[in-house]
PDB file of C-alpha atoms in Angstrom:
ATOM      1  CA  MET A1108       0.000   0.000   0.000  1.00 86.00           C
ATOM      2  CA  ALA A1109       2.903   2.364   0.694  1.00 89.00           C
ATOM      3  CA  ALA A1110       4.374   1.718  -2.769  1.00 88.00           C
ATOM      4  CA  PHE A1111       0.930   2.049  -4.365  1.00 87.00           C
ATOM      5  CA  SER A1112       0.276   5.368  -2.589  1.00 87.00           C
ATOM      6  CA  PHE A1113       3.714   6.733  -3.488  1.00 86.00           C
ATOM      7  CA  ILE A1114       3.282   5.844  -7.176  1.00 84.00           C
ATOM      8  CA  ILE A1115      -0.206   7.346  -7.399  1.00 83.00           C
ATOM      9  CA  LEU A1116       0.925  10.571  -5.709  1.00 82.00           C
ATOM     10  CA  SER A1117       3.985  10.806  -7.969  1.00 80.00           C
ATOM     11  CA  ILE A1118       2.354  10.478 -11.393  1.00 79.00           C
ATOM     12  CA  LYS A1119       0.458  13.013 -13.428  1.00 74.00           C
ATOM     13  CA  LEU A1120      -1.005  13.288 -16.898  1.00 68.00           C
ATOM     14  CA  GLY A1121       0.988  15.349 -19.389  1.00 65.00           C
ATOM     15  CA  GLN A1122      -0.401  17.665 -22.006  1.00 66.00           C
ATOM     16  CA  ASN A1123      -0.704  14.761 -24.455  1.00 70.00           C
ATOM     17  CA  HIS A1124      -2.227  12.512 -21.770  1.00 67.00           C
ATOM     18  CA  GLU A1125       1.024  10.635 -21.220  1.00 69.00           C
ATOM     19  CA  LEU A1126       1.999   9.514 -17.718  1.00 70.00           C
ATOM     20  CA  ILE A1127       4.810  11.537 -16.106  1.00 71.00           C
ATOM     21  CA  PHE A1128       6.568  10.381 -12.939  1.00 71.00           C
ATOM     22  CA  LEU A1129       7.403  13.324 -10.667  1.00 71.00           C
ATOM     23  CA  ILE A1130      10.376  13.184  -8.307  1.00 71.00           C
ATOM     24  CA  HIS A1131       9.244  14.632  -4.972  1.00 73.00           C
ATOM     25  CA  GLY A1132      12.266  13.579  -2.939  1.00 79.00           C
ATOM     26  CA  VAL A1133      13.195  11.059  -0.261  1.00 85.00           C
ATOM     27  CA  THR A1134      11.285  12.854   2.500  1.00 86.00           C
ATOM     28  CA  PHE A1135       8.041  12.569   0.551  1.00 85.00           C
ATOM     29  CA  ALA A1136       8.580   8.810   0.187  1.00 87.00           C
ATOM     30  CA  LEU A1137       9.328   8.427   3.909  1.00 89.00           C
ATOM     31  CA  LEU A1138       6.256  10.431   4.905  1.00 88.00           C
ATOM     32  CA  THR A1139       4.092   8.363   2.564  1.00 89.00           C
ATOM     33  CA  GLY A1140       5.339   5.136   4.141  1.00 91.00           C
ATOM     34  CA  LEU A1141       4.863   6.557   7.638  1.00 92.00           C
ATOM     35  CA  GLY A1142       1.300   7.642   6.884  1.00 90.00           C
ATOM     36  CA  VAL A1143       0.376   4.210   5.523  1.00 90.00           C
ATOM     37  CA  SER A1144       1.891   2.406   8.509  1.00 91.00           C
ATOM     38  CA  LYS A1145       0.094   4.697  10.981  1.00 90.00           C
ATOM     39  CA  CYS A1146      -3.194   4.059   9.205  1.00 89.00           C
ATOM     40  CA  PHE A1147      -2.784   0.287   9.517  1.00 85.00           C
ATOM     41  CA  ASP A1148      -1.686   0.760  13.118  1.00 86.00           C
ATOM     42  CA  PHE A1149      -4.831   2.755  13.905  1.00 85.00           C
ATOM     43  CA  PHE A1150      -7.156   0.036  12.581  1.00 80.00           C
ATOM     44  CA  ARG A1151      -5.151  -2.865  14.028  1.00 75.00           C
ATOM     45  CA  VAL A1152      -7.132  -5.573  15.789  1.00 67.00           C
ATOM     46  CA  GLU A1153      -5.642  -7.912  18.389  1.00 65.00           C
ATOM     47  CA  VAL A1154      -6.149 -11.523  17.335  1.00 59.00           C
ATOM     48  CA  ASN A1155      -6.243 -14.576  19.573  1.00 59.00           C
ATOM     49  CA  LYS A1156      -3.140 -16.623  18.801  1.00 57.00           C
ATOM     50  CA  ASP A1157      -5.081 -19.884  19.047  1.00 55.00           C
ATOM     51  CA  ASP A1158      -4.404 -21.669  15.735  1.00 54.00           C
ATOM     52  CA  ASN A1159      -7.880 -23.202  15.764  1.00 53.00           C
ATOM     53  CA  ASP A1160      -9.678 -19.878  16.093  1.00 62.00           C
ATOM     54  CA  TYR A1161     -10.436 -19.297  12.399  1.00 64.00           C
ATOM     55  CA  GLN A1162     -13.147 -16.741  13.193  1.00 64.00           C
ATOM     56  CA  ASN A1163     -10.678 -14.335  14.814  1.00 65.00           C
ATOM     57  CA  ALA A1164      -8.283 -14.744  11.897  1.00 65.00           C
ATOM     58  CA  LEU A1165     -11.086 -13.973   9.436  1.00 68.00           C
ATOM     59  CA  ILE A1166     -12.105 -10.868  11.405  1.00 67.00           C
ATOM     60  CA  ALA A1167      -8.518  -9.634  11.476  1.00 66.00           C
ATOM     61  CA  THR A1168      -8.240 -10.146   7.722  1.00 69.00           C
ATOM     62  CA  LEU A1169     -11.449  -8.256   7.005  1.00 70.00           C
ATOM     63  CA  THR A1170     -10.362  -5.326   9.184  1.00 71.00           C
ATOM     64  CA  ASN A1171      -7.507  -4.695   6.748  1.00 74.00           C
ATOM     65  CA  ILE A1172     -10.115  -3.444   4.308  1.00 82.00           C
ATOM     66  CA  LYS A1173     -10.712  -0.379   6.506  1.00 82.00           C
ATOM     67  CA  PRO A1174      -7.159   1.031   6.353  1.00 85.00           C
ATOM     68  CA  ILE A1175      -6.938   0.241   2.630  1.00 86.00           C
ATOM     69  CA  LEU A1176     -10.121   2.209   1.908  1.00 87.00           C
ATOM     70  CA  CYS A1177      -8.937   5.012   4.192  1.00 89.00           C
ATOM     71  CA  ILE A1178      -5.587   5.208   2.404  1.00 89.00           C
ATOM     72  CA  ILE A1179      -7.206   5.255  -1.049  1.00 88.00           C
ATOM     73  CA  PHE A1180      -9.534   8.047   0.078  1.00 89.00           C
ATOM     74  CA  CYS A1181      -6.629  10.131   1.466  1.00 87.00           C
ATOM     75  CA  VAL A1182      -4.576   9.616  -1.691  1.00 86.00           C
ATOM     76  CA  LEU A1183      -7.457  10.853  -3.851  1.00 84.00           C
ATOM     77  CA  ILE A1184      -7.905  13.923  -1.643  1.00 83.00           C
ATOM     78  CA  LEU A1185      -4.194  14.738  -1.869  1.00 80.00           C
ATOM     79  CA  LYS A1186      -4.268  14.329  -5.653  1.00 77.00           C
ATOM     80  CA  ILE A1187      -7.178  16.741  -5.924  1.00 74.00           C
ATOM     81  CA  LEU A1188      -5.403  19.327  -3.748  1.00 70.00           C
ATOM     82  CA  ASN A1189      -2.083  18.918  -5.532  1.00 61.00           C
ATOM     83  CA  PHE A1190      -1.097  20.329  -8.910  1.00 45.00           C
ATOM     84  CA  GLU A1191      -0.887  16.963 -10.675  1.00 47.00           C
ATOM     85  CA  ILE A1192      -4.681  17.038 -11.305  1.00 43.00           C
ATOM     86  CA  ASP A1193      -5.463  20.745 -10.935  1.00 41.00           C
ATOM     87  CA  SER A1194      -3.058  23.000 -12.863  1.00 46.00           C
ATOM     88  CA  ASN A1195      -4.102  25.847 -10.562  1.00 48.00           C
ATOM     89  CA  GLY A1196      -3.440  23.891  -7.374  1.00 50.00           C
ATOM     90  CA  ILE A1197      -1.224  24.542  -4.365  1.00 53.00           C
ATOM     91  CA  ASN A1198       2.129  23.872  -6.030  1.00 55.00           C
ATOM     92  CA  ALA A1199       1.293  26.041  -9.025  1.00 57.00           C
ATOM     93  CA  HIS A1200       0.421  29.007  -6.777  1.00 59.00           C
ATOM     94  CA  LEU A1201       3.594  28.574  -4.728  1.00 58.00           C
ATOM     95  CA  HIS A1202       5.671  28.383  -7.899  1.00 58.00           C
ATOM     96  CA  SER A1203       4.012  31.530  -9.236  1.00 62.00           C
ATOM     97  CA  ILE A1204       4.684  33.499  -6.034  1.00 61.00           C
ATOM     98  CA  ILE A1205       8.392  32.601  -5.922  1.00 60.00           C
ATOM     99  CA  GLN A1206       8.890  33.155  -9.643  1.00 58.00           C
ATOM    100  CA  THR A1207       7.220  36.568  -9.495  1.00 58.00           C
ATOM    101  CA  ALA A1208       9.317  37.639  -6.504  1.00 55.00           C
ATOM    102  CA  LEU A1209      12.692  36.472  -7.811  1.00 56.00           C
ATOM    103  CA  THR A1210      12.618  36.135 -11.611  1.00 53.00           C
ATOM    104  CA  ASP A1211      13.362  39.795 -12.302  1.00 52.00           C
ATOM    105  CA  ASN A1212      16.028  39.955  -9.567  1.00 53.00           C
ATOM    106  CA  HIS A1213      18.051  36.780 -10.075  1.00 54.00           C
ATOM    107  CA  TYR A1214      20.886  38.661 -11.774  1.00 67.00           C
ATOM    108  CA  SER A1215      22.138  40.412  -8.608  1.00 77.00           C
ATOM    109  CA  LEU A1216      24.110  38.750  -5.826  1.00 82.00           C
ATOM    110  CA  ILE A1217      21.686  38.806  -2.868  1.00 83.00           C
ATOM    111  CA  PRO A1218      18.715  37.185  -4.686  1.00 80.00           C
ATOM    112  CA  VAL A1219      21.054  34.554  -6.164  1.00 82.00           C
ATOM    113  CA  LEU A1220      22.369  33.726  -2.685  1.00 86.00           C
ATOM    114  CA  LEU A1221      18.800  33.539  -1.361  1.00 84.00           C
ATOM    115  CA  ILE A1222      17.811  31.116  -4.113  1.00 83.00           C
ATOM    116  CA  LEU A1223      20.886  28.960  -3.455  1.00 86.00           C
ATOM    117  CA  PHE A1224      20.185  28.940   0.290  1.00 90.00           C
ATOM    118  CA  LEU A1225      16.578  27.786  -0.213  1.00 85.00           C
ATOM    119  CA  ARG A1226      17.660  25.190  -2.752  1.00 87.00           C
ATOM    120  CA  SER A1227      20.357  23.777  -0.465  1.00 89.00           C
ATOM    121  CA  ILE A1228      17.980  23.583   2.504  1.00 91.00           C
ATOM    122  CA  SER A1229      15.361  21.723   0.451  1.00 88.00           C
ATOM    123  CA  LYS A1230      17.936  19.254  -0.908  1.00 88.00           C
ATOM    124  CA  PHE A1231      19.412  18.625   2.534  1.00 90.00           C
ATOM    125  CA  MET A1232      15.939  17.864   3.885  1.00 89.00           C
ATOM    126  CA  GLY A1233      15.238  15.431   1.034  1.00 86.00           C
ATOM    127  CA  ILE A1234      12.688  17.685  -0.680  1.00 83.00           C
ATOM    128  CA  ASN A1235      12.833  18.056  -4.441  1.00 77.00           C
ATOM    129  CA  ALA A1236      12.001  21.704  -5.148  1.00 68.00           C
ATOM    130  CA  ASP A1237      13.672  22.080  -8.547  1.00 68.00           C
ATOM    131  CA  PHE A1238      10.428  23.326 -10.081  1.00 61.00           C
ATOM    132  CA  LEU A1239      10.605  26.375  -7.785  1.00 62.00           C
ATOM    133  CA  PHE A1240      14.053  27.429  -8.987  1.00 63.00           C
ATOM    134  CA  SER A1241      13.776  27.242 -12.783  1.00 60.00           C
ATOM    135  CA  PHE A1242      15.037  30.698 -13.712  1.00 55.00           C
ATOM    136  CA  SER A1243      17.407  29.652 -16.482  1.00 52.00           C
ATOM    137  CA  THR A1244      15.565  29.731 -19.813  1.00 59.00           C
ATOM    138  CA  ARG A1245      15.163  33.465 -20.383  1.00 68.00           C
ATOM    139  CA  ALA A1246      18.663  34.475 -19.242  1.00 69.00           C
ATOM    140  CA  GLN A1247      20.310  31.630 -21.166  1.00 71.00           C
ATOM    141  CA  LEU A1248      18.552  32.527 -24.407  1.00 75.00           C
ATOM    142  CA  VAL A1249      19.402  36.228 -24.116  1.00 75.00           C
ATOM    143  CA  ASN A1250      23.045  35.475 -23.296  1.00 74.00           C
ATOM    144  CA  LEU A1251      23.356  32.902 -26.057  1.00 75.00           C
ATOM    145  CA  ASN A1252      21.867  35.203 -28.707  1.00 76.00           C
ATOM    146  CA  ARG A1253      24.205  38.024 -27.688  1.00 76.00           C
ATOM    147  CA  ALA A1254      27.247  35.721 -27.676  1.00 75.00           C
ATOM    148  CA  LEU A1255      26.381  34.372 -31.127  1.00 75.00           C
ATOM    149  CA  LYS A1256      25.886  37.894 -32.442  1.00 75.00           C
ATOM    150  CA  PHE A1257      29.292  39.112 -31.229  1.00 74.00           C
ATOM    151  CA  ALA A1258      30.992  35.721 -31.568  1.00 71.00           C
ATOM    152  CA  HIS A1259      32.253  35.873 -27.969  1.00 69.00           C
ATOM    153  CA  PRO A1260      30.652  35.000 -24.622  1.00 67.00           C
ATOM    154  CA  VAL A1261      32.119  38.084 -22.924  1.00 68.00           C
ATOM    155  CA  ALA A1262      29.290  40.074 -24.488  1.00 68.00           C
ATOM    156  CA  ALA A1263      26.645  38.342 -22.313  1.00 73.00           C
ATOM    157  CA  VAL A1264      23.766  40.569 -21.235  1.00 73.00           C
ATOM    158  CA  HIS A1265      23.285  38.769 -17.908  1.00 75.00           C
ATOM    159  CA  PRO A1266      26.716  37.354 -16.994  1.00 79.00           C
ATOM    160  CA  THR A1267      25.731  36.894 -13.338  1.00 80.00           C
ATOM    161  CA  ALA A1268      22.414  35.125 -13.868  1.00 79.00           C
ATOM    162  CA  TYR A1269      21.480  32.397 -11.399  1.00 78.00           C
ATOM    163  CA  SER A1270      21.727  29.720 -14.067  1.00 76.00           C
ATOM    164  CA  THR A1271      25.255  30.827 -14.997  1.00 81.00           C
ATOM    165  CA  LEU A1272      26.621  30.983 -11.460  1.00 84.00           C
ATOM    166  CA  TYR A1273      24.844  27.921 -10.104  1.00 84.00           C
ATOM    167  CA  SER A1274      25.463  25.347 -12.817  1.00 84.00           C
ATOM    168  CA  CYS A1275      29.133  26.188 -13.426  1.00 87.00           C
ATOM    169  CA  PHE A1276      30.534  27.315 -10.075  1.00 92.00           C
ATOM    170  CA  ALA A1277      28.165  26.158  -7.286  1.00 90.00           C
ATOM    171  CA  HIS A1278      27.108  22.724  -8.536  1.00 89.00           C
ATOM    172  CA  LEU A1279      30.362  20.803  -8.859  1.00 90.00           C
ATOM    173  CA  GLY A1280      29.361  17.274  -7.967  1.00 88.00           C
ATOM    174  CA  GLY A1281      25.739  18.170  -7.388  1.00 87.00           C
ATOM    175  CA  ASP A1282      24.098  20.341  -4.754  1.00 88.00           C
ATOM    176  CA  GLY A1283      26.342  21.266  -1.844  1.00 90.00           C
ATOM    177  CA  MET A1284      29.540  20.898  -3.928  1.00 92.00           C
ATOM    178  CA  LEU A1285      29.743  17.240  -2.876  1.00 92.00           C
ATOM    179  CA  LEU A1286      32.682  16.529  -5.166  1.00 92.00           C
ATOM    180  CA  ALA A1287      34.755  18.496  -2.637  1.00 93.00           C
ATOM    181  CA  LEU A1288      33.536  16.244   0.199  1.00 92.00           C
ATOM    182  CA  ILE A1289      34.596  13.106  -1.667  1.00 92.00           C
ATOM    183  CA  ILE A1290      38.043  14.541  -2.381  1.00 92.00           C
ATOM    184  CA  VAL A1291      38.561  15.486   1.283  1.00 92.00           C
ATOM    185  CA  VAL A1292      37.448  12.085   2.614  1.00 90.00           C
ATOM    186  CA  LEU A1293      39.595  10.197   0.110  1.00 89.00           C
ATOM    187  CA  ILE A1294      42.653  12.289   1.062  1.00 89.00           C
ATOM    188  CA  ILE A1295      42.418  12.464   4.868  1.00 86.00           C
ATOM    189  CA  GLY A1296      39.848   9.809   5.757  1.00 78.00           C
ATOM    190  CA  LYS A1297      41.092   6.755   7.644  1.00 76.00           C
ATOM    191  CA  ASN A1298      37.819   4.841   7.765  1.00 76.00           C
ATOM    192  CA  GLN A1299      38.112   2.187   5.061  1.00 81.00           C
ATOM    193  CA  HIS A1300      34.351   1.650   4.825  1.00 80.00           C
ATOM    194  CA  LEU A1301      33.658   5.318   4.041  1.00 80.00           C
ATOM    195  CA  LYS A1302      36.592   5.556   1.639  1.00 82.00           C
ATOM    196  CA  ARG A1303      35.399   2.470  -0.240  1.00 84.00           C
ATOM    197  CA  LEU A1304      31.858   3.882  -0.411  1.00 83.00           C
ATOM    198  CA  LEU A1305      33.015   7.260  -1.752  1.00 85.00           C
ATOM    199  CA  THR A1306      35.429   5.637  -4.193  1.00 85.00           C
ATOM    200  CA  TRP A1307      32.474   3.919  -5.841  1.00 87.00           C
ATOM    201  CA  SER A1308      30.482   7.187  -5.647  1.00 87.00           C
ATOM    202  CA  PHE A1309      33.207   9.326  -7.192  1.00 89.00           C
ATOM    203  CA  ILE A1310      32.335   8.681 -10.844  1.00 90.00           C
ATOM    204  CA  PRO A1311      28.584   9.513 -10.658  1.00 90.00           C
ATOM    205  CA  THR A1312      29.348  12.539  -8.447  1.00 90.00           C
ATOM    206  CA  PHE A1313      31.999  13.732 -10.911  1.00 91.00           C
ATOM    207  CA  PHE A1314      29.232  13.765 -13.513  1.00 91.00           C
ATOM    208  CA  ASN A1315      26.940  15.701 -11.114  1.00 88.00           C
ATOM    209  CA  PHE A1316      24.805  12.759  -9.930  1.00 88.00           C
ATOM    210  CA  SER A1317      25.185  13.112  -6.179  1.00 86.00           C
ATOM    211  CA  GLU A1318      22.386  10.811  -4.955  1.00 85.00           C
ATOM    212  CA  PRO A1319      24.775   7.978  -3.912  1.00 86.00           C
ATOM    213  CA  VAL A1320      26.543  10.398  -1.556  1.00 89.00           C
ATOM    214  CA  MET A1321      23.372  12.129  -0.357  1.00 89.00           C
ATOM    215  CA  VAL A1322      21.707   8.853   0.655  1.00 86.00           C
ATOM    216  CA  GLY A1323      24.585   6.397   1.044  1.00 83.00           C
ATOM    217  CA  PHE A1324      27.233   8.426   2.898  1.00 84.00           C
ATOM    218  CA  PRO A1325      24.855   9.923   4.072  1.00 84.00           C
ATOM    219  CA  ILE A1326      24.634  13.717   3.837  1.00 90.00           C
ATOM    220  CA  MET A1327      20.867  14.026   4.029  1.00 89.00           C
ATOM    221  CA  TYR A1328      19.561  14.695   7.563  1.00 89.00           C
ATOM    222  CA  MET A1329      23.117  14.706   9.009  1.00 89.00           C
ATOM    223  CA  PRO A1330      23.449  17.850  11.198  1.00 90.00           C
ATOM    224  CA  ILE A1331      27.248  17.802  11.079  1.00 90.00           C
ATOM    225  CA  TYR A1332      27.199  18.475   7.315  1.00 92.00           C
ATOM    226  CA  LEU A1333      24.387  21.042   7.237  1.00 93.00           C
ATOM    227  CA  ILE A1334      26.730  24.057   7.503  1.00 93.00           C
ATOM    228  CA  PRO A1335      29.241  23.072   4.769  1.00 94.00           C
ATOM    229  CA  PHE A1336      26.456  21.797   2.495  1.00 94.00           C
ATOM    230  CA  ILE A1337      24.808  25.226   2.581  1.00 94.00           C
ATOM    231  CA  MET A1338      27.966  27.321   2.866  1.00 94.00           C
ATOM    232  CA  SER A1339      29.946  25.815  -0.043  1.00 94.00           C
ATOM    233  CA  PRO A1340      27.672  26.945  -2.912  1.00 93.00           C
ATOM    234  CA  LEU A1341      27.165  30.346  -1.253  1.00 94.00           C
ATOM    235  CA  VAL A1342      30.898  31.005  -0.855  1.00 95.00           C
ATOM    236  CA  THR A1343      31.777  29.809  -4.346  1.00 94.00           C
ATOM    237  CA  THR A1344      29.039  32.010  -5.795  1.00 93.00           C
ATOM    238  CA  VAL A1345      30.457  35.030  -3.955  1.00 93.00           C
ATOM    239  CA  ILE A1346      33.913  34.166  -5.335  1.00 94.00           C
ATOM    240  CA  ALA A1347      32.734  33.751  -8.943  1.00 93.00           C
ATOM    241  CA  TYR A1348      30.348  36.729  -8.984  1.00 92.00           C
ATOM    242  CA  PRO A1349      32.892  39.590  -9.383  1.00 91.00           C
ATOM    243  CA  PHE A1350      34.852  37.646 -12.028  1.00 91.00           C
ATOM    244  CA  LEU A1351      31.719  37.461 -14.182  1.00 88.00           C
ATOM    245  CA  LYS A1352      30.311  40.844 -13.187  1.00 86.00           C
ATOM    246  CA  TYR A1353      33.400  42.770 -14.317  1.00 86.00           C
ATOM    247  CA  ASN A1354      34.194  40.515 -17.306  1.00 83.00           C
ATOM    248  CA  ILE A1355      37.450  39.237 -15.818  1.00 88.00           C
ATOM    249  CA  VAL A1356      36.446  35.868 -17.282  1.00 88.00           C
ATOM    250  CA  PRO A1357      33.779  35.305 -19.946  1.00 87.00           C
ATOM    251  CA  ALA A1358      30.350  34.160 -18.800  1.00 84.00           C
ATOM    252  CA  PRO A1359      29.421  30.517 -19.488  1.00 86.00           C
ATOM    253  CA  VAL A1360      26.656  31.051 -22.041  1.00 84.00           C
ATOM    254  CA  TYR A1361      26.778  28.069 -24.410  1.00 84.00           C
ATOM    255  CA  PRO A1362      24.393  25.171 -23.607  1.00 82.00           C
ATOM    256  CA  VAL A1363      25.957  22.137 -21.956  1.00 85.00           C
ATOM    257  CA  PRO A1364      24.100  18.777 -21.792  1.00 85.00           C
ATOM    258  CA  ASN A1365      23.167  17.171 -18.495  1.00 81.00           C
ATOM    259  CA  GLY A1366      25.754  14.705 -17.278  1.00 83.00           C
ATOM    260  CA  THR A1367      28.693  16.898 -18.220  1.00 87.00           C
ATOM    261  CA  PRO A1368      31.334  16.809 -15.455  1.00 88.00           C
ATOM    262  CA  GLY A1369      30.720  19.790 -13.190  1.00 86.00           C
ATOM    263  CA  LEU A1370      34.348  20.850 -13.261  1.00 87.00           C
ATOM    264  CA  LEU A1371      34.268  21.097 -17.069  1.00 90.00           C
ATOM    265  CA  LYS A1372      30.919  22.843 -17.451  1.00 90.00           C
ATOM    266  CA  ALA A1373      32.336  26.378 -17.272  1.00 89.00           C
ATOM    267  CA  PHE A1374      35.179  25.434 -19.630  1.00 91.00           C
ATOM    268  CA  ILE A1375      32.831  23.968 -22.260  1.00 90.00           C
ATOM    269  CA  ALA A1376      30.160  26.656 -21.844  1.00 87.00           C
ATOM    270  CA  THR A1377      32.706  29.383 -22.640  1.00 87.00           C
ATOM    271  CA  GLY A1378      34.049  27.659 -25.734  1.00 85.00           C
ATOM    272  CA  GLY A1379      37.206  26.390 -24.037  1.00 86.00           C
ATOM    273  CA  ASN A1380      38.289  29.360 -21.922  1.00 88.00           C
ATOM    274  CA  ILE A1381      41.167  28.361 -19.590  1.00 92.00           C
ATOM    275  CA  PRO A1382      40.746  31.177 -16.973  1.00 92.00           C
ATOM    276  CA  THR A1383      37.104  30.138 -16.468  1.00 92.00           C
ATOM    277  CA  LEU A1384      38.228  26.546 -15.909  1.00 92.00           C
ATOM    278  CA  LEU A1385      40.765  27.777 -13.347  1.00 94.00           C
ATOM    279  CA  LEU A1386      38.007  29.766 -11.593  1.00 94.00           C
ATOM    280  CA  ALA A1387      35.865  26.607 -11.330  1.00 93.00           C
ATOM    281  CA  LEU A1388      38.890  24.745  -9.979  1.00 94.00           C
ATOM    282  CA  LEU A1389      39.433  27.516  -7.404  1.00 95.00           C
ATOM    283  CA  CYS A1390      35.797  27.148  -6.284  1.00 94.00           C
ATOM    284  CA  LEU A1391      36.324  23.408  -5.849  1.00 94.00           C
ATOM    285  CA  VAL A1392      39.486  23.928  -3.769  1.00 95.00           C
ATOM    286  CA  VAL A1393      37.728  26.471  -1.537  1.00 95.00           C
ATOM    287  CA  SER A1394      34.867  24.004  -1.003  1.00 95.00           C
ATOM    288  CA  CYS A1395      37.394  21.341   0.013  1.00 94.00           C
ATOM    289  CA  PHE A1396      38.694  23.644   2.751  1.00 95.00           C
ATOM    290  CA  ILE A1397      35.114  24.354   3.880  1.00 95.00           C
ATOM    291  CA  TYR A1398      34.377  20.629   4.244  1.00 94.00           C
ATOM    292  CA  LEU A1399      37.760  19.816   5.814  1.00 93.00           C
ATOM    293  CA  PRO A1400      37.035  20.644   9.522  1.00 93.00           C
ATOM    294  CA  PHE A1401      33.644  18.917   9.395  1.00 92.00           C
ATOM    295  CA  VAL A1402      35.109  15.752   7.871  1.00 91.00           C
ATOM    296  CA  LYS A1403      37.792  15.749  10.594  1.00 90.00           C
ATOM    297  CA  ALA A1404      35.100  16.147  13.250  1.00 89.00           C
ATOM    298  CA  GLU A1405      33.120  13.199  11.891  1.00 87.00           C
ATOM    299  CA  MET A1406      36.244  11.053  11.700  1.00 85.00           C
ATOM    300  CA  ARG A1407      36.934  11.789  15.378  1.00 86.00           C
ATOM    301  CA  LEU A1408      33.356  10.790  16.254  1.00 84.00           C
ATOM    302  CA  ILE A1409      33.705   7.544  14.296  1.00 80.00           C
ATOM    303  CA  ASN A1410      37.002   6.755  16.045  1.00 78.00           C
ATOM    304  CA  LEU A1411      35.394   7.364  19.443  1.00 82.00           C
ATOM    305  CA  GLU A1412      32.514   5.021  18.590  1.00 80.00           C
ATOM    306  CA  HIS A1413      34.942   2.343  17.438  1.00 72.00           C
ATOM    307  CA  ALA A1414      36.976   2.753  20.633  1.00 76.00           C
ATOM    308  CA  LYS A1415      33.818   2.280  22.738  1.00 78.00           C
ATOM    309  CA  ILE A1416      32.902  -0.859  20.800  1.00 74.00           C
ATOM    310  CA  ARG A1417      36.401  -2.317  21.203  1.00 73.00           C
ATOM    311  CA  SER A1418      36.412  -1.578  24.931  1.00 74.00           C
ATOM    312  CA  SER A1419      33.015  -3.220  25.346  1.00 73.00           C
ATOM    313  CA  PHE A1420      34.278  -6.364  23.593  1.00 70.00           C
ATOM    314  CA  LYS A1421      37.333  -6.494  25.845  1.00 68.00           C
ATOM    315  CA  ARG A1422      35.107  -6.325  28.904  1.00 65.00           C
TER     316      ARG A1422
END
C-alpha cells in the first residue's frame, strides 16, 4: 500500500495525456510510508493466537479493508489538492509566487544567494524543489543570442544570472559541492568503509549525480554536514560573482548537456576558456577547505565510537 500510494501521488497526466513520474524527494517517500503504517496501526485488531480460532483470523483479515479504503480516500484527496490534477493547485500558486518575486532579480548577488540557500535547505531535507528554482531559460537565451551575435561569450547581457553561477561554479558534484567532500574524505579519511563507499560514488558525483553520496554516505539529515552543504555553494558564488560581473572571465553562455562533469561545465560553456576553468577549480578547492574541519570532526566521532565498541568487547 505504501508503494501504491507513493506511485499514485507521484504520477500526473501530461499535455498529451502521457503519464509523467514526478520526483518529490526522499522525504516525501518516507512520509508516505509513515502515513500508511500509521493508518494500519490505527485500525489494528488484536487476534487470539489460538491456531484453531479461524473466526478471529477472518475478522482480522477483514479489518484490513478499513485502512486500505482510508488510504485510497486520502490519496485521492491529496491528488485533488495537488497540482498533478489541478493546474491551478497549491504547487502552481507557490511556484508563481516565488517566480514573481525572484525572476526579475536573479541577476544580482543577494537574490542569487537567497535562491541557493533555499535550494540547499530543500535538498538537505530530502525535498525536491527544482520546479521552484527554474530561472534559467530566459537568461540563457538572451546570453546565447548576444554571444552568437558578437561571436564571444564576454558580451553576455546577464553574466551573473542564477543559471550561470549555479550550474558552473556552485554545482560541482551536485548540490552542496559534494565533489569536494569526496576529495577530502579520500585524502584524509582513515575509515576504510567510508573511503570504499566514496570511491564507488566518485564517478557519478563527478558527472553531477550526487544521490549515492546524499543517501549512502549519508549527507541528508546529518546535522554535522548542514553548515558546509549550505555554505559551499554560497561562498563559491560570492567568489565567482565579481569575475563574471566585471568581465574578468567570460560568462558561461553556451548550452551544456546534463551529465557533463561539473568541473568542465564552465570550460565547455565558454568555448574552451582556460581562466574560467581555473576559476571553477578555485571554487572546488575552496569548497574542500570548507568541508575539511567537518570531515575531521566526523572522523573523530567515528574513532570514538569504534573505541567504545572495542572496549566493550574487551570487557
